[in-house]
Amino acid sequence: MYTITLGTPEELVPSRYKPEGKTELTESCKFPSEKLSWKVTPRGITLEFPLGETEEFFGFGLQMKGFACRHTKKVIRSNADPVANTGDAHAAVPFFVSTAGYGVCVDSLRSVEFYCGYPHRCREEEESYEVKASFEGLYDAKKTAWEEYMMIHVPVAKGVTLYVFEGDTITDVVAEYNRFSGGGCLPPLWGLGNTYRCYTKYTQDQVLETACSFRKAKIPVSCIGLEPGWQTHTYSCSYRVNKEQFPNFKKLVGDLKAEHMELNLWEHAFTHPSSPIYEELKPCSGDVPVWNGLVPDFSLREATDIFAGYHEKSFTSLGVSGFKLDECDGSDYTGSWTYPNSAQFPSGLDGEQMHNCFGILYQQAVLKALGNTRTYSQVRNSGAFAASYPFVLYSDLYDHKDFIRALCTSGLSGLLWCPELREGKSKEDLLRRLQTVVFSALSMVNAWYIDGVPWEQLGCREEAAELLRLRMRLVPYLYSAFYLYRETGKPPVRPLVADYSGDPATYRCDDQYLLGDVFLVAPMVAGEEERKVYLPQGGWYDFWTNEKLEPGEHTVRTGNIPVFVKEGSLLPLAEPESYLGEDTVFELELRKYGMGGSALLVEDDGVTRNVPVTLFTVDGSEKELPSKRYHIKSVTEIL
Ligand code: GAL
């Protein structure tokens, strides 16, 4: 990793708020830094460097509307309702990676503009004044005389620092970026099971009834989420329990724990005048309210301490295990319910800057309330250097293909994404969506506006239960993938181009992704009878039929989700437990695909942040392990 500072950067930048990194500075890099030119104008700083002819770019955060970025312009703006491929996103991040083996993070909270392939005239060629009557003719004619640049404009700033990361593949580059961000997060074991968020109007009894109905039907749910109805005032938030709906909140936490289920609470940060922390927070808040609530300046220690202290006293000390941090992305386009860019905060941040770090700072505040207890929670905005925060992004949007694309893009910027299931238009739609959900970073059903359970309404309980049980079978495998995320920065979910950066056929693969080191997942959406799947170099096996497949393009038809396993892998598959606790013992089937292969198994208490870990590398020859968590039941060889 290496830094380049141009001019005089602003003081309030993302690196100021990031955790300590786990990576070293280097002296030289592949990035064409000697070709970098820059200028400061009254509008800000602009820099540019020439691009290789075939170089392609990816990144910029959780992008739902686009994938490969060459010849696009991206503006880093946080927005709850991105409608086009402009850069707007729940979590827009000023970080991109190149297929030429480097990645650049622009250390700025401004709405940085990236022109990924801006043409400059580089040779004098005879001009032709012939009038062109086709698009091809119009734009192709001058190609040879032009060279393309990456042009980056940082508004307002008179200087900027670039962090440059390197690696042979995009995965290596992103891993280094994630290590610099403090390493990836490791969720608690229960976080990798299934989360179910209940109808917002449910009472305490109805929530408990729903939870117990899952247990009875052997539907493995390890976390229950409450939506706005649990609070006395929600837009903005009071953070006080609505006693009419929840007469004995403490008891609910205990009753759920008795069913081995954790509790997660919905909220957002805009603090209503009826909140017990309103007066105290006032001096540490911005000058423009949202929904009549304070916007806390979480970059200030006082604000974080007040917020975290209250959450600790009122919720986490009772056993609440996580929070859904809603609405922190803001939207200027649907209802204008956010603070403007011109808002002022006591730390000196303005609204534009706050928009690009609000989610990060909010996550930090809530983590403080959780102390040394791990969480796996949700958030709707994040930013640069986010990998270490155990929060998963989600959306109110609902296009299934966009949700799959977001699985591909999120992992390239240190983000995690949940393609949540809400309602299904049909049984097929519901099951297709749930298939994607169980093969993602967070398996979550968000029934916040559904009075009932989505699969009951569509008469497909058993099919849904099977998928949720399948998720439980994957937990040991996913736990190891997240352990590697924490230690090495390697993202657990990533597009094909990340590992196969030298293969241009992967540059357009925005509807299939890698999950851990073994799975290639290619979800299907309702209405699709078949789909094309691209299998990169190496051998692959169909996860369901064990059929061996050659690399290249395949047409797949299945009611199941197309999943493939890399040849030479050892996949640990657990018996589906009904819950995930400190005493959980996984009965493992080790599936050996082709020759060789080993798997990592990670054992710790599964809930504490800083706790010793025991690692086992198994190759299928072991009969038993000196482990309380893992028990090898069988080994299956698939040739
Ligand atoms: C939305 C959020 C939904 C749900 C809802 C409750 O902003 O994205 O998942 O929580 O608020 O009001």
XYZ file of C-alpha atoms and ligand atoms in Angstrom:
651
model
C 0.000 0.000 0.000
C 1.205 3.474 -0.723
C -0.008 7.037 -0.379
C 0.198 10.072 -2.625
C -0.628 13.487 -1.213
C -1.333 16.336 -3.615
C -1.720 19.956 -2.450
C -3.237 20.610 0.966
C -5.961 18.081 1.793
C -8.985 18.866 3.921
C -8.782 17.900 7.587
C -12.043 15.998 7.857
C -11.526 12.944 5.662
C -12.503 9.243 5.919
C -9.069 8.062 7.127
C -9.493 10.231 10.218
C -12.419 8.070 11.333
C -11.110 4.655 10.391
C -9.892 1.908 12.733
C -6.217 1.065 12.850
C -5.115 -0.836 9.754
C -3.293 -4.126 9.420
C -1.108 -3.330 6.436
C 2.279 -1.854 5.641
C 3.318 1.035 3.442
C 5.432 0.151 0.394
C 7.771 2.288 -1.675
C 6.735 1.541 -5.216
C 3.651 0.371 -7.033
C 2.126 -0.531 -10.403
C -0.025 2.557 -10.359
C 1.212 5.048 -12.993
C 1.952 7.699 -10.359
C 4.650 9.376 -12.473
C 1.976 10.117 -15.064
C -0.379 11.707 -12.569
C -1.095 15.391 -13.169
C -3.231 17.712 -11.077
C -4.423 21.255 -10.634
C -6.302 23.228 -8.027
C -8.999 25.614 -9.184
C -11.667 27.558 -7.251
C -13.916 24.523 -7.846
C -11.612 22.043 -6.098
C -8.794 19.723 -7.096
C -8.724 17.726 -10.338
C -6.265 14.962 -11.099
C -5.841 12.599 -13.972
C -3.718 9.784 -15.313
C -3.730 7.852 -18.612
C -5.367 4.451 -18.875
C -4.254 1.224 -20.465
C -6.242 0.371 -23.576
C -7.927 -2.721 -22.153
C -8.033 -1.696 -18.513
C -11.438 -2.063 -16.862
C -12.690 -0.651 -13.548
C -15.026 -1.798 -10.791
C -16.038 -0.590 -7.357
C -17.427 2.727 -6.054
C -19.400 0.990 -3.316
C -22.738 -0.770 -3.393
C -23.632 -0.105 -7.014
C -26.936 -1.645 -8.122
C -27.317 -0.147 -11.563
C -23.979 -0.851 -13.165
C -20.909 -3.048 -12.944
C -17.906 -2.501 -15.260
C -17.182 1.232 -15.109
C -15.004 2.117 -18.124
C -16.657 4.944 -20.037
C -18.937 5.872 -17.188
C -18.964 8.805 -14.823
C -19.558 8.155 -11.131
C -20.385 10.751 -8.499
C -20.023 9.559 -4.922
C -23.340 10.482 -3.371
C -25.245 8.700 -0.661
C -28.842 8.151 -1.780
C -31.598 5.793 -0.620
C -33.191 5.643 -4.065
C -30.564 5.282 -6.761
C -32.353 5.147 -10.105
C -29.533 5.077 -12.662
C -25.882 4.161 -13.117
C -24.558 7.505 -11.854
C -22.750 6.472 -8.670
C -25.627 7.292 -6.306
C -25.936 4.448 -3.815
C -26.941 3.518 -0.273
C -23.200 3.242 0.269
C -21.181 5.055 -2.376
C -17.438 4.708 -1.784
C -14.612 6.710 -3.450
C -12.638 3.533 -4.100
C -12.156 1.706 -7.386
C -10.111 -1.245 -8.561
C -8.490 -1.776 -11.929
C -7.850 -4.992 -13.825
C -4.284 -3.674 -14.172
C -3.604 -4.729 -10.569
C -4.197 -1.666 -8.446
C -6.961 0.115 -6.571
C -7.252 3.739 -5.473
C -9.145 5.180 -2.535
C -9.637 8.943 -2.624
C -9.537 10.148 0.964
C -12.388 12.610 0.780
C -15.912 13.004 2.114
C -16.894 15.206 -0.823
C -19.084 14.097 -3.715
C -15.996 13.025 -5.633
C -16.461 12.716 -9.404
C -14.760 9.948 -11.359
C -14.617 10.055 -15.166
C -13.518 6.513 -15.952
C -12.130 6.979 -19.444
C -12.087 10.651 -20.262
C -10.750 11.253 -23.805
C -7.845 13.593 -24.564
C -6.552 14.313 -28.011
C -3.026 12.886 -28.137
C -2.027 13.087 -31.805
C -2.645 15.541 -34.563
C -4.463 13.747 -37.326
C -6.005 15.181 -40.368
C -9.444 16.410 -39.458
C -12.224 15.193 -41.659
C -15.167 17.488 -42.033
C -17.325 14.886 -43.645
C -20.817 14.911 -42.176
C -21.549 11.601 -40.408
C -24.945 9.991 -40.676
C -24.545 7.110 -38.217
C -23.624 6.848 -34.532
C -20.765 4.441 -35.275
C -19.249 6.760 -37.848
C -19.700 9.756 -35.591
C -17.846 8.377 -32.581
C -15.414 5.902 -34.189
C -13.749 8.253 -36.632
C -11.386 9.909 -34.178
C -10.641 6.962 -31.921
C -7.048 6.512 -32.976
C -6.116 10.067 -32.184
C -7.422 10.013 -28.620
C -6.079 8.662 -25.380
C -8.233 7.975 -22.343
C -7.708 9.140 -18.777
C -9.115 8.554 -15.361
C -10.085 12.020 -14.264
C -10.972 12.586 -10.631
C -12.469 15.798 -9.347
C -12.756 16.510 -5.632
C -15.012 19.512 -5.070
C -14.087 22.217 -2.537
C -10.740 20.625 -1.548
C -7.378 22.236 -2.287
C -5.608 18.939 -2.069
C -6.192 15.258 -1.505
C -4.510 12.038 -0.385
C -4.810 8.892 -2.475
C -4.367 5.451 -0.964
C -3.102 3.009 -3.567
C -3.406 -0.753 -3.104
C -1.870 -3.481 -5.223
C -2.182 -7.137 -6.021
C -2.112 -9.746 -8.760
C -5.888 -10.024 -8.769
C -8.664 -7.652 -7.784
C -9.321 -9.902 -4.784
C -5.737 -9.245 -3.605
C -6.164 -5.496 -4.099
C -9.471 -5.397 -2.215
C -8.046 -7.600 0.548
C -5.260 -5.088 1.078
C -7.759 -2.223 1.165
C -9.776 -4.192 3.739
C -6.696 -4.877 5.864
C -5.914 -1.165 5.785
C -9.512 -0.641 6.980
C -8.802 -2.841 10.015
C -9.655 -6.261 8.516
C -13.094 -7.684 7.773
C -15.747 -8.330 10.403
C -16.405 -11.695 12.021
C -20.099 -12.124 12.854
C -21.268 -14.139 15.831
C -22.275 -17.674 14.900
C -25.989 -16.871 15.255
C -25.567 -14.041 12.727
C -24.839 -16.536 9.983
C -28.142 -18.342 10.586
C -31.482 -16.846 9.556
C -32.966 -13.536 10.697
C -36.691 -12.845 10.542
C -38.109 -9.324 10.950
C -41.709 -9.204 12.125
C -44.683 -7.113 11.014
C -44.306 -3.654 12.514
C -47.782 -3.742 14.111
C -47.266 -7.004 16.004
C -47.636 -6.966 19.767
C -45.207 -8.635 22.113
C -47.395 -11.765 22.164
C -47.628 -11.924 18.392
C -43.863 -11.587 18.026
C -43.311 -14.432 20.448
C -46.015 -16.544 18.807
C -44.347 -16.047 15.422
C -40.957 -17.033 16.852
C -42.399 -20.140 18.515
C -44.248 -21.132 15.340
C -40.877 -21.268 13.572
C -39.419 -23.512 16.249
C -42.445 -25.791 16.055
C -42.220 -26.098 12.277
C -38.447 -26.711 12.512
C -37.754 -23.506 10.644
C -34.340 -22.428 11.921
C -34.434 -18.739 12.831
C -31.721 -17.387 15.106
C -32.607 -13.724 15.261
C -35.916 -11.851 15.434
C -36.104 -8.214 14.371
C -38.608 -5.637 15.574
C -39.616 -2.846 13.222
C -40.702 0.735 14.160
C -43.758 -0.334 16.219
C -41.624 -1.037 19.290
C -40.987 2.678 19.886
C -43.308 5.403 21.182
C -42.240 7.744 18.357
C -40.490 6.594 15.217
C -39.980 9.330 12.617
C -37.958 10.777 14.365
C -37.058 8.241 17.079
C -37.735 8.374 20.812
C -35.834 5.111 21.595
C -38.506 4.491 24.244
C -40.449 1.252 24.346
C -44.073 1.483 23.260
C -45.681 -0.122 26.322
C -48.995 -0.637 24.545
C -47.469 -3.004 22.015
C -44.659 -4.281 24.267
C -45.804 -4.253 27.907
C -42.810 -6.229 29.211
C -39.879 -5.732 26.926
C -37.335 -7.344 29.235
C -39.448 -10.482 29.343
C -39.594 -10.615 25.560
C -35.799 -10.599 25.358
C -35.695 -13.444 27.890
C -38.468 -15.427 26.193
C -36.672 -15.212 22.859
C -33.353 -16.217 24.424
C -35.108 -19.252 25.877
C -35.954 -20.171 22.265
C -32.296 -19.484 21.326
C -33.216 -16.400 19.373
C -31.538 -13.010 19.515
C -33.381 -9.710 19.322
C -32.583 -6.891 16.896
C -34.202 -3.437 17.100
C -35.030 -1.097 14.233
C -34.144 2.554 14.675
C -32.584 5.522 12.981
C -30.397 8.262 14.403
C -32.734 11.243 14.059
C -33.669 11.928 17.679
C -37.173 13.101 18.582
C -37.828 15.788 21.245
C -39.579 13.140 23.389
C -36.394 11.066 23.594
C -34.633 10.939 26.980
C -31.352 11.859 25.241
C -32.708 14.796 23.205
C -31.593 17.641 25.496
C -28.166 16.171 26.085
C -27.587 15.511 22.400
C -28.726 18.951 21.255
C -25.364 20.750 21.534
C -23.657 17.907 19.623
C -26.055 17.945 16.665
C -26.366 19.580 13.268
C -28.206 22.841 12.615
C -30.923 21.285 10.403
C -33.345 18.748 11.886
C -34.721 15.712 10.057
C -38.348 14.762 10.757
C -38.172 17.264 13.596
C -35.355 15.225 15.128
C -31.740 16.041 15.939
C -29.029 14.805 13.602
C -26.262 13.766 16.027
C -22.700 14.595 15.064
C -21.243 11.165 15.801
C -17.780 12.365 14.888
C -17.801 13.939 18.350
C -17.012 11.709 21.254
C -19.676 13.382 23.431
C -22.433 12.489 20.954
C -21.257 8.898 20.643
C -20.983 8.501 24.405
C -24.488 9.836 25.039
C -26.015 7.644 22.336
C -24.032 4.521 23.187
C -24.482 4.993 26.926
C -28.258 5.166 26.550
C -28.367 2.147 24.232
C -26.215 0.169 26.618
C -28.339 0.996 29.648
C -31.696 0.539 27.924
C -31.106 -2.292 25.462
C -27.826 -4.146 25.202
C -27.575 -4.670 28.966
C -30.974 -6.419 28.729
C -29.594 -8.749 26.063
C -30.552 -6.975 22.828
C -27.991 -8.229 20.318
C -28.224 -5.897 17.381
C -29.794 -2.927 15.678
C -31.046 -2.042 12.245
C -29.671 1.429 11.532
C -32.202 2.750 9.073
C -32.527 5.940 7.017
C -28.907 7.059 7.461
C -28.398 7.263 3.683
C -30.936 10.046 3.150
C -32.758 10.902 -0.005
C -32.991 14.242 -1.728
C -35.261 12.781 -4.359
C -38.073 10.954 -2.576
C -39.634 13.186 0.014
C -36.491 15.259 0.644
C -36.155 13.778 4.093
C -32.576 14.554 4.788
C -30.300 17.366 5.901
C -28.973 19.516 3.042
C -25.350 19.609 1.914
C -25.101 23.073 3.431
C -26.008 21.834 6.945
C -23.387 22.592 9.592
C -22.249 20.279 12.353
C -20.350 21.280 15.507
C -17.257 19.271 14.488
C -16.918 21.418 11.359
C -18.294 18.766 9.004
C -20.824 20.120 6.543
C -23.867 18.264 5.205
C -22.108 17.012 2.069
C -19.293 15.500 4.123
C -21.632 14.124 6.770
C -23.635 12.276 4.108
C -20.519 10.329 3.169
C -19.635 9.243 6.711
C -22.907 9.243 8.611
C -23.424 5.485 8.351
C -19.827 4.741 9.378
C -19.981 6.991 12.440
C -23.415 5.671 13.405
C -22.112 2.080 13.243
C -19.224 3.069 15.510
C -21.611 4.628 18.052
C -23.794 1.530 18.217
C -20.820 -0.833 18.442
C -19.720 1.069 21.530
C -22.995 0.111 23.195
C -22.299 -3.561 22.456
C -18.854 -3.598 24.068
C -17.080 -6.901 23.662
C -20.190 -8.725 22.438
C -20.256 -9.407 18.711
C -23.232 -8.414 16.607
C -24.371 -8.944 13.067
C -26.653 -6.030 12.372
C -28.002 -3.972 9.486
C -27.294 -0.472 8.199
C -28.480 1.500 5.188
C -25.436 3.667 4.631
C -21.730 3.058 4.790
C -18.600 4.515 3.292
C -14.853 4.234 2.924
C -12.886 1.765 5.098
C -16.017 -0.091 6.262
C -14.868 -3.730 6.264
C -14.514 -4.167 10.013
C -18.075 -3.145 10.867
C -20.421 -6.124 11.336
C -23.328 -4.407 9.589
C -24.990 -5.519 6.370
C -26.582 -3.126 3.873
C -30.174 -3.521 2.667
C -32.687 -1.531 0.640
C -36.336 -0.594 0.123
C -35.822 -1.193 -3.594
C -36.755 -4.686 -4.714
C -35.583 -5.546 -8.212
C -34.206 -9.054 -7.881
C -31.591 -8.616 -10.638
C -30.363 -5.357 -9.093
C -30.130 -7.177 -5.754
C -27.946 -9.867 -7.352
C -25.748 -7.227 -8.981
C -25.336 -5.597 -5.561
C -23.933 -8.916 -4.274
C -21.272 -8.572 -6.967
C -20.371 -4.939 -6.372
C -20.571 -4.769 -2.555
C -17.579 -7.049 -1.952
C -15.272 -4.834 -4.014
C -15.489 -1.950 -1.523
C -15.405 -3.654 1.882
C -19.204 -3.844 2.124
C -21.708 -6.609 2.836
C -25.140 -6.736 1.217
C -28.393 -8.540 2.023
C -30.793 -9.208 -0.898
C -33.627 -9.490 1.632
C -36.886 -11.337 1.035
C -40.080 -9.403 1.653
C -43.196 -10.465 -0.217
C -43.259 -12.687 -3.300
C -45.447 -11.870 -6.301
C -45.873 -15.617 -6.659
C -44.524 -18.752 -5.044
C -41.842 -18.867 -7.734
C -40.806 -15.278 -7.041
C -40.642 -15.891 -3.296
C -38.547 -19.029 -3.614
C -36.199 -17.567 -6.229
C -35.559 -14.617 -3.930
C -35.080 -16.825 -0.885
C -32.571 -18.942 -2.809
C -30.467 -15.818 -3.386
C -30.886 -14.768 0.243
C -29.554 -18.016 1.729
C -26.493 -17.816 -0.523
C -25.588 -14.302 0.603
C -23.758 -12.594 3.468
C -26.944 -12.238 5.533
C -29.953 -14.517 5.286
C -32.815 -12.209 6.247
C -36.555 -12.099 5.728
C -37.882 -8.593 6.241
C -41.648 -8.940 6.709
C -41.993 -5.466 8.236
C -45.184 -4.592 6.337
C -46.560 -8.116 6.021
C -49.244 -9.187 8.479
C -48.304 -12.864 8.419
C -45.419 -14.988 7.234
C -44.663 -14.600 3.500
C -44.352 -18.345 2.726
C -47.543 -19.187 4.625
C -49.415 -16.678 2.505
C -48.152 -18.323 -0.680
C -48.488 -21.902 0.542
C -44.823 -22.892 0.307
C -43.746 -23.388 3.912
C -41.859 -26.636 3.339
C -39.888 -25.339 0.346
C -38.948 -22.182 2.280
C -38.020 -24.209 5.379
C -35.754 -26.416 3.257
C -33.869 -23.368 2.024
C -33.505 -21.951 5.531
C -32.203 -25.335 6.712
C -29.748 -25.344 3.832
C -28.418 -22.045 5.138
C -27.778 -23.743 8.484
C -25.785 -26.438 6.706
C -23.456 -23.737 5.368
C -22.705 -22.017 8.692
C -19.291 -23.657 9.439
C -18.180 -22.944 5.868
C -19.359 -19.332 6.048
C -17.813 -18.850 9.473
C -14.412 -19.799 8.034
C -14.914 -17.450 5.069
C -15.606 -14.601 7.499
C -12.639 -15.566 9.656
C -10.468 -15.172 6.538
C -12.188 -11.861 5.861
C -11.136 -10.673 9.300
C -7.569 -11.962 9.092
C -6.683 -11.447 5.424
C -9.317 -8.994 4.185
C -10.518 -11.393 1.481
C -14.202 -10.586 0.884
C -16.562 -13.536 1.496
C -18.824 -12.487 -1.396
C -17.231 -11.210 -4.606
C -17.797 -11.150 -8.366
C -15.942 -13.525 -10.686
C -13.684 -10.747 -11.940
C -12.227 -10.416 -8.452
C -10.497 -13.823 -8.550
C -10.245 -14.136 -12.345
C -9.138 -10.586 -13.143
C -7.112 -11.685 -16.171
C -10.169 -13.211 -17.875
C -12.075 -10.510 -19.814
C -15.122 -12.797 -20.048
C -15.681 -12.142 -16.329
C -15.841 -8.357 -16.806
C -19.544 -8.495 -17.683
C -20.513 -11.197 -15.145
C -22.713 -9.131 -12.844
C -25.291 -11.837 -12.126
C -23.144 -14.569 -10.621
C -20.641 -14.441 -7.761
C -18.245 -16.373 -5.565
C -19.253 -17.183 -1.999
C -16.187 -18.150 0.036
C -13.455 -20.095 -1.748
C -15.566 -22.966 -2.984
C -18.958 -21.808 -4.318
C -19.882 -20.097 -7.546
C -23.524 -18.996 -7.263
C -25.680 -18.006 -10.243
C -29.185 -17.163 -8.968
C -32.254 -17.241 -11.180
C -35.183 -14.828 -11.006
C -38.904 -15.539 -11.399
C -39.972 -16.005 -15.001
C -36.581 -17.301 -16.153
C -36.728 -20.840 -17.519
C -33.003 -21.088 -18.038
C -29.923 -18.954 -17.697
C -26.364 -18.795 -18.951
C -23.594 -19.419 -16.436
C -19.942 -18.684 -17.076
C -17.515 -21.056 -15.359
C -13.964 -19.678 -15.374
C -10.741 -21.700 -15.689
C -10.421 -24.911 -13.645
C -12.938 -27.696 -13.149
C -16.375 -27.296 -11.590
C -19.076 -29.570 -10.147
C -22.802 -28.984 -10.033
C -23.518 -28.764 -6.288
C -26.864 -30.549 -6.639
C -26.116 -33.307 -9.158
C -22.312 -33.672 -8.689
C -21.965 -33.555 -12.468
C -18.481 -32.428 -13.526
C -18.407 -29.412 -15.835
C -15.737 -27.882 -18.034
C -14.956 -24.169 -17.926
C -16.866 -21.958 -20.346
C -20.453 -20.960 -20.863
C -23.257 -23.329 -19.902
C -27.013 -23.086 -20.174
C -28.708 -24.132 -16.965
C -32.344 -25.046 -16.351
C -33.361 -25.813 -12.795
C -35.978 -24.989 -10.196
C -33.130 -24.967 -7.730
C -30.513 -22.218 -7.506
C -27.558 -22.947 -9.781
C -24.537 -23.456 -7.521
C -21.157 -24.864 -8.559
C -18.218 -26.123 -6.546
C -14.610 -25.628 -7.548
C -12.652 -28.766 -8.319
C -10.041 -29.586 -5.668
C -12.172 -28.275 -2.798
C -13.182 -29.778 0.485
C -16.592 -28.498 1.521
C -17.717 -28.927 5.139
C -21.495 -29.309 5.211
C -23.206 -29.460 8.608
C -26.342 -31.251 9.692
C -28.867 -28.419 9.920
C -28.966 -27.379 13.582
C -32.175 -25.826 14.824
C -30.272 -23.031 16.570
C -26.784 -21.591 16.935
C -25.394 -21.123 20.416
C -22.182 -21.412 22.373
C -22.879 -25.121 22.881
C -23.643 -25.900 19.228
C -21.853 -28.976 17.875
C -21.753 -29.282 14.099
C -21.974 -32.781 12.688
C -20.011 -32.473 9.474
C -20.058 -34.212 6.160
C -16.803 -33.396 4.365
C -17.380 -33.377 0.625
C -14.247 -33.851 -1.410
C -14.526 -32.591 -4.992
C -11.871 -34.115 -7.239
C -8.352 -34.594 -5.979
C -6.865 -32.945 -2.919
C -8.334 -29.990 -1.116
C -8.547 -28.924 2.484
C -10.945 -26.887 4.571
C -10.421 -24.525 7.471
C -12.615 -24.913 10.554
C -12.678 -22.114 13.098
C -13.552 -22.683 16.727
C -14.150 -20.009 19.353
C -17.073 -19.133 21.615
C -18.878 -17.636 18.625
C -20.075 -14.501 20.430
C -17.207 -12.526 21.980
C -15.174 -9.978 20.054
C -11.708 -10.617 21.418
C -11.518 -14.282 22.180
C -8.965 -17.017 21.460
C -9.539 -19.027 18.310
C -8.537 -22.612 17.508
C -8.049 -23.484 13.865
C -8.268 -26.891 12.213
C -7.199 -27.585 8.670
C -8.863 -30.816 7.576
C -8.276 -32.799 4.406
C -10.784 -35.590 4.893
C -8.317 -38.105 6.352
C -9.220 -37.253 9.991
C -11.607 -39.517 11.868
C -12.146 -37.103 14.734
C -10.999 -33.627 15.787
C -9.945 -32.417 19.239
C -12.841 -29.975 19.065
C -16.040 -29.303 20.994
C -17.599 -27.556 18.021
C -16.925 -29.900 15.113
C -17.528 -33.562 14.785
C -16.701 -35.341 11.523
C -19.548 -37.644 10.629
C -18.650 -38.683 7.120
C -16.447 -38.005 4.129
C -17.869 -38.155 0.607
C -15.620 -38.339 -2.436
C -16.982 -36.824 -5.617
C -14.919 -37.543 -8.691
C -37.529 1.534 5.824
C -36.652 0.292 5.820
C -37.559 -0.914 5.898
C -38.401 -0.814 7.145
C -39.147 0.505 7.194
C -39.897 0.687 8.493
O -36.769 2.681 5.745
O -35.842 0.234 4.677
O -36.816 -2.101 5.876
O -37.569 -0.960 8.257
O -38.264 1.586 7.021
O -40.472 1.955 8.599
